[in-house]
């Protein structure tokens, strides 16, 4: 048996999310990060030389950069222990019947094929390092919409990928962006041509099954002029007793008059370091709308950024973060107003319990030329007991005085009086707390599409149900 | 014993190391309505909170016997399930939780069965009509933005829905306009029968124009120092409490 560093892991019973499969793979890289490992991954993927070079350069940058001096403690994370690439023992399939039974079952229990039939125009399903299933409705293909994994995109749409890949999030941005540049694998590529409105959402689901592994999927979405898209991203992993890392990268390009809604519910097991980078560049009159639910993980650092580059570009951010025992979730959002009349609206709620730490960290920057820009930030935190911790760290950086700025932060503990009040009506203490928490997030969940509201509420209930050892 | 509902023996209680109740004795039979009056700070709400097991209050002596069982250590929800109800002097606001979904959960819990939605809605509407509460209040968040009087009416609505055996009304009539006092009184009268009982804590004689109490108790400085019939309330209205203090 391999010797691994045991990590102390607290977890709730997460039901279907915890279904673990036997680890089978057709290729698995060695632990750690060396140019040889990177070259081997690139070779395994049959990549063009520019991508191999890109990876190797990113690795150099990775070694040069330090860990962020702020935020959660990452000292336990040792990349030498992580297997960065695991190719499952299947190819990319276009029919669920071709997907190996246990993998298919996992996605079944996560509700993916069912959602695909009911409410999605396309689905991508990644298992460990590679996408194992992809589909898109024919009418979208007929309109020129492209939805595939990045590996396929590099082969079939090399010019587009080359033009955009990691230009929005360059590897030198921070250590984990560099790591991503070196070892990225899987993810989604979406291209929506000018004027095409994709009315039904596309969804990519990323499942990390193997212990001691990393998942580094890359999502690249380009919504051309006047086009629109709703993209849904889901992530989960079963619990393991060793550290896993997720350092995905999402790059969104929203062109003039285009709009993109990017919804995510991440639900990681509590051995996961979730160090994800997401960023959107929005052109004139374009809109980016983020919906972000952060559940699970041991540590999360996630701050989706919107760069409002064109006049009247808009960003909306809605976030819910829930930190339980042994978790440190440092989440928020950044908006850069880089053009006149741009606007942003940020609304977040965070919950902490059983000693969990939930921090809102956000930044709004308004550049010199961004006259008449507008930004509203509302962040609220609810601590369910005196052991838990919440804080808000908003940074506001304004280089222009012709702006309209609103900021409101509220941090509070759950009211004992309110719990007593509900209990006096026959409601148990657990349920009373759950009602108060659901009420707390209600202004946010009620704005979400129904399926999302339901899933968020289910996850909140799951988190509230308590802890097993 | 069959008629006996509540017996409080020599009950003492403290909050934050301050002794507030100093040996309360009280006996309530089914079918009875008891009024408790007393000056501000006497301990009336403390007694109500203790009866409902508020976590901040601690019984230091004595016992509370309800339907033959000592209930000193039951939790608030267990007490509610046994049919005890407290109409709060200052009802809490709970954002994001609608009156309707809250009441349905509460009703399901105290009646120990999932109440059917349609049945529940019908029942709720009836009770709201009786209490002259606008229909839209069902969809509003629990007490959020309610006026003082509306909060009190909402307490009575909850009482009417949950149909408790022992109802404790802590100054439910305070802050109500004349019409509302009448409506709330009607709510009490509608519910009152031979198998339940009420403790009505009040400062005002007005509510007693509609509800005829069997007993009026005066609570001063943590003790019940006098018990009599409804005429005691009239006397207090005229003479205040000073003459009762020794
Ligand atoms: N949490 C608390 N901490 C400290 N003192 C308290 C607390 N709760 C109640 N008290 C004190 O206990 C005493 C009794 O209060 P209580 O609320 O029972 O009075 P009351 O008879 O209901 O008065 P009112 O008629 O004004 O409602 C008061 O002196 C009050 O200040
Ligand atoms: Mg009082």
CSV table of N, CA and C in Angstrom, one decimal, chain B residues 1 33-34 43 50 57 59 69 83 107 118 121 125 127 138-139 161-163 181 192 194 209 226 230 232:
chain,number,residue,atom,x,y,z
B,1,UNK,N,-57.9,15.0,40.0
B,1,UNK,CA,-56.7,15.2,39.1
B,1,UNK,C,-57.2,15.5,37.7
B,33,UNK,N,-60.1,30.7,33.4
B,33,UNK,CA,-59.4,31.8,32.9
B,33,UNK,C,-58.8,32.6,34.0
B,34,UNK,N,-57.4,32.7,34.1
B,34,UNK,CA,-56.7,33.4,35.2
B,34,UNK,C,-56.1,34.7,34.6
B,43,UNK,N,-42.2,40.6,37.4
B,43,UNK,CA,-41.8,39.2,37.1
B,43,UNK,C,-42.9,38.5,36.3
B,50,UNK,N,-40.5,31.3,31.9
B,50,UNK,CA,-40.2,30.0,32.6
B,50,UNK,C,-41.1,28.9,32.3
B,57,UNK,N,-33.6,31.7,31.4
B,57,UNK,CA,-34.1,31.7,32.8
B,57,UNK,C,-33.9,30.4,33.4
B,59,UNK,N,-34.8,27.8,36.7
B,59,UNK,CA,-35.6,27.5,37.9
B,59,UNK,C,-34.6,27.2,39.0
B,69,UNK,N,-47.6,15.9,35.4
B,69,UNK,CA,-46.2,15.6,35.1
B,69,UNK,C,-45.4,16.8,35.4
B,83,UNK,N,-49.2,21.1,24.4
B,83,UNK,CA,-50.3,22.0,24.4
B,83,UNK,C,-50.1,23.3,25.1
B,107,UNK,N,-48.0,23.7,13.0
B,107,UNK,CA,-49.2,22.9,13.2
B,107,UNK,C,-48.9,21.4,13.0
B,118,UNK,N,-54.1,22.0,1.5
B,118,UNK,CA,-55.4,22.6,1.1
B,118,UNK,C,-56.2,22.9,2.4
B,121,UNK,N,-54.7,25.6,4.4
B,121,UNK,CA,-55.0,27.0,3.8
B,121,UNK,C,-56.4,27.4,4.2
B,125,UNK,N,-57.3,30.6,6.5
B,125,UNK,CA,-58.1,31.7,5.9
B,125,UNK,C,-59.2,32.1,6.8
B,127,UNK,N,-59.5,31.5,10.1
B,127,UNK,CA,-59.0,32.2,11.3
B,127,UNK,C,-58.6,33.6,11.0
B,138,UNK,N,-50.5,36.3,5.2
B,138,UNK,CA,-50.1,34.9,5.2
B,138,UNK,C,-48.7,34.7,4.4
B,139,UNK,N,-48.5,35.6,3.4
B,139,UNK,CA,-47.3,35.5,2.6
B,139,UNK,C,-46.2,36.4,3.1
B,161,UNK,N,-54.7,28.8,15.5
B,161,UNK,CA,-54.3,27.7,14.6
B,161,UNK,C,-53.8,26.5,15.4
B,162,UNK,N,-53.1,26.7,16.4
B,162,UNK,CA,-52.4,25.6,17.1
B,162,UNK,C,-53.3,25.0,18.2
B,163,UNK,N,-54.4,25.7,18.5
B,163,UNK,CA,-55.4,25.2,19.5
B,163,UNK,C,-54.8,24.5,20.7
B,181,UNK,N,-58.7,45.0,20.5
B,181,UNK,CA,-58.9,44.4,21.8
B,181,UNK,C,-60.1,43.5,21.7
B,192,UNK,N,-61.9,29.2,23.9
B,192,UNK,CA,-62.1,28.7,25.3
B,192,UNK,C,-63.2,27.7,25.4
B,194,UNK,N,-64.2,23.8,28.0
B,194,UNK,CA,-64.0,23.1,29.3
B,194,UNK,C,-62.7,22.3,29.4
B,209,UNK,N,-63.6,43.4,30.0
B,209,UNK,CA,-65.0,43.7,29.6
B,209,UNK,C,-65.6,42.6,28.7
B,226,UNK,N,-51.8,38.5,46.1
B,226,UNK,CA,-53.3,38.5,46.3
B,226,UNK,C,-54.0,37.8,45.2
B,230,UNK,N,-62.9,38.8,39.6
B,230,UNK,CA,-62.7,39.9,38.7
B,230,UNK,C,-62.8,41.3,39.3
B,232,UNK,N,-61.2,42.5,41.6
B,232,UNK,CA,-59.9,43.0,42.0
B,232,UNK,C,-59.3,43.9,40.9
